[in-house]
Amino acid sequence: MKIHHIAIICSDYEVSKEFYTNILGLNTLREVYREERQSYKLDLAIGDHYVIELFSFPDSPARPSRPEACGLRHLAFSVENVHEKRHELIQKGLDCEEIRIDEFTGKEFFFTMDPDQLPLEFYEM
């Protein structure tokens, strides 16, 4: 019917929490610490739409190299204005790639990275 959420395991919980909430602007729905797993779980939303579970686990292995390693390739966010979003993220200290045009749709998009080098795409609505 639809994707319920995407789970991301981060290497530094506080850094990733700051990134997803204060830099990308996702809303915190719930944050819990599970002592038995030594793990935080942060439920994040765009508006009130639940989209990401951010986890921390001790000693998680590093992500495979990008861009064509097996597994999740990237997360893509729809934005109204690609140029404004790119400018906003650069002002917040992110290294953003140049804006490109999708050869099939003609829409603009660009990539940046989260703190663990997970590629994030921002795509024109």
GROMACS .gro file of C-alpha atoms in nm:
model
  125
    1MET     CA    1   0.000   0.000   0.000
    2LYS     CA    2   0.286   0.240   0.087
    3ILE     CA    3   0.626   0.246   0.255
    4HIS     CA    4   0.578   0.265   0.630
    5HIS     CA    5   0.927   0.386   0.728
    6ILE     CA    6   1.298   0.354   0.656
    7ALA     CA    7   1.541   0.239   0.927
    8ILE     CA    8   1.889   0.391   0.945
    9ILE     CA    9   2.168   0.275   1.177
   10CYS     CA   10   2.409   0.556   1.258
   11SER     CA   11   2.762   0.552   1.398
   12ASP     CA   12   2.722   0.857   1.625
   13TYR     CA   13   2.368   0.898   1.756
   14GLU     CA   14   2.396   1.258   1.876
   15VAL     CA   15   2.555   1.374   1.549
   16SER     CA   16   2.290   1.200   1.338
   17LYS     CA   17   2.006   1.318   1.562
   18GLU     CA   18   2.129   1.678   1.519
   19PHE     CA   19   2.160   1.627   1.143
   20TYR     CA   20   1.814   1.481   1.082
   21THR     CA   21   1.627   1.712   1.322
   22ASN     CA   22   1.808   2.047   1.311
   23ILE     CA   23   1.969   2.044   0.967
   24LEU     CA   24   1.709   1.852   0.764
   25GLY     CA   25   1.421   1.964   0.986
   26LEU     CA   26   1.250   1.631   1.050
   27ASN     CA   27   1.019   1.622   1.352
   28THR     CA   28   1.078   1.393   1.650
   29LEU     CA   29   0.779   1.170   1.720
   30ARG     CA   30   0.940   0.953   1.989
   31GLU     CA   31   1.284   0.880   2.132
   32VAL     CA   32   1.360   0.575   2.343
   33TYR     CA   33   1.672   0.415   2.487
   34ARG     CA   34   1.671   0.035   2.503
   35GLU     CA   35   1.915  -0.061   2.778
   36GLU     CA   36   1.922  -0.432   2.685
   37ARG     CA   37   2.049  -0.339   2.335
   38GLN     CA   38   2.246  -0.028   2.436
   39SER     CA   39   2.051   0.132   2.155
   40TYR     CA   40   1.864   0.455   2.092
   41LYS     CA   41   1.565   0.461   1.858
   42LEU     CA   42   1.442   0.794   1.726
   43ASP     CA   43   1.118   0.807   1.524
   44LEU     CA   44   1.126   1.096   1.278
   45ALA     CA   45   0.857   1.254   1.060
   46ILE     CA   46   0.813   1.501   0.779
   47GLY     CA   47   0.528   1.706   0.920
   48ASP     CA   48   0.328   1.437   1.097
   49HIS     CA   49   0.410   1.162   0.843
   50TYR     CA   50   0.637   0.900   1.005
   51VAL     CA   51   0.930   0.830   0.772
   52ILE     CA   52   1.257   0.734   0.944
   53GLU     CA   53   1.367   0.523   1.240
   54LEU     CA   54   1.716   0.630   1.346
   55PHE     CA   55   1.901   0.363   1.546
   56SER     CA   56   2.230   0.349   1.729
   57PHE     CA   57   2.398   0.018   1.806
   58PRO     CA   58   2.744  -0.035   1.954
   59ASP     CA   59   3.013  -0.133   1.701
   60SER     CA   60   2.801  -0.132   1.384
   61PRO     CA   61   3.007  -0.207   1.072
   62ALA     CA   62   3.075   0.077   0.827
   63ARG     CA   63   2.855   0.127   0.521
   64PRO     CA   64   2.991  -0.021   0.195
   65SER     CA   65   3.144   0.225  -0.047
   66ARG     CA   66   2.913   0.418  -0.271
   67PRO     CA   67   2.749   0.448  -0.513
   68GLU     CA   68   2.690   0.100  -0.648
   69ALA     CA   69   2.744  -0.124  -0.344
   70CYS     CA   70   2.459  -0.368  -0.284
   71GLY     CA   71   2.193  -0.244  -0.047
   72LEU     CA   72   2.014   0.085  -0.009
   73ARG     CA   73   2.151   0.326  -0.268
   74HIS     CA   74   2.007   0.652  -0.136
   75LEU     CA   75   1.708   0.824   0.025
   76ALA     CA   76   1.521   1.082  -0.182
   77PHE     CA   77   1.318   1.371  -0.043
   78SER     CA   78   1.068   1.572  -0.247
   79VAL     CA   79   1.113   1.948  -0.220
   80GLU     CA   80   0.926   2.237  -0.375
   81ASN     CA   81   1.237   2.430  -0.474
   82VAL     CA   82   1.566   2.245  -0.532
   83HIS     CA   83   1.768   2.567  -0.553
   84GLU     CA   84   1.636   2.700  -0.221
   85LYS     CA   85   1.688   2.367  -0.043
   86ARG     CA   86   2.044   2.336  -0.175
   87HIS     CA   87   2.124   2.693  -0.064
   88GLU     CA   88   1.971   2.626   0.280
   89LEU     CA   89   2.176   2.308   0.330
   90ILE     CA   90   2.498   2.476   0.216
   91GLN     CA   91   2.429   2.758   0.465
   92LYS     CA   92   2.402   2.487   0.734
   93GLY     CA   93   2.748   2.356   0.640
   94LEU     CA   94   2.666   2.064   0.411
   95ASP     CA   95   2.865   1.983   0.100
   96CYS     CA   96   2.602   1.958  -0.175
   97GLU     CA   97   2.663   1.838  -0.528
   98GLU     CA   98   2.567   2.058  -0.822
   99ILE     CA   99   2.204   2.051  -0.935
  100ARG     CA  100   2.140   1.806  -1.217
  101ILE     CA  101   1.843   1.740  -1.445
  102ASP     CA  102   1.680   1.396  -1.458
  103GLU     CA  103   1.705   1.293  -1.822
  104PHE     CA  104   1.374   1.105  -1.807
  105THR     CA  105   1.153   1.349  -1.613
  106GLY     CA  106   1.326   1.681  -1.679
  107LYS     CA  107   1.313   1.758  -1.306
  108GLU     CA  108   1.601   1.902  -1.103
  109PHE     CA  109   1.777   1.722  -0.818
  110PHE     CA  110   2.099   1.715  -0.617
  111PHE     CA  111   2.275   1.494  -0.364
  112THR     CA  112   2.439   1.546  -0.027
  113MET     CA  113   2.541   1.302   0.249
  114ASP     CA  114   2.430   1.230   0.604
  115PRO     CA  115   2.696   1.204   0.879
  116ASP     CA  116   2.758   0.835   0.790
  117GLN     CA  117   2.791   0.908   0.418
  118LEU     CA  118   2.444   0.779   0.328
  119PRO     CA  119   2.358   0.960   0.004
  120LEU     CA  120   2.053   1.185   0.030
  121GLU     CA  121   1.878   1.314  -0.281
  122PHE     CA  122   1.658   1.622  -0.294
  123TYR     CA  123   1.423   1.602  -0.591
  124GLU     CA  124   1.193   1.865  -0.742
  125MET     CA  125   0.823   1.791  -0.688
   0.00000   0.00000   0.00000
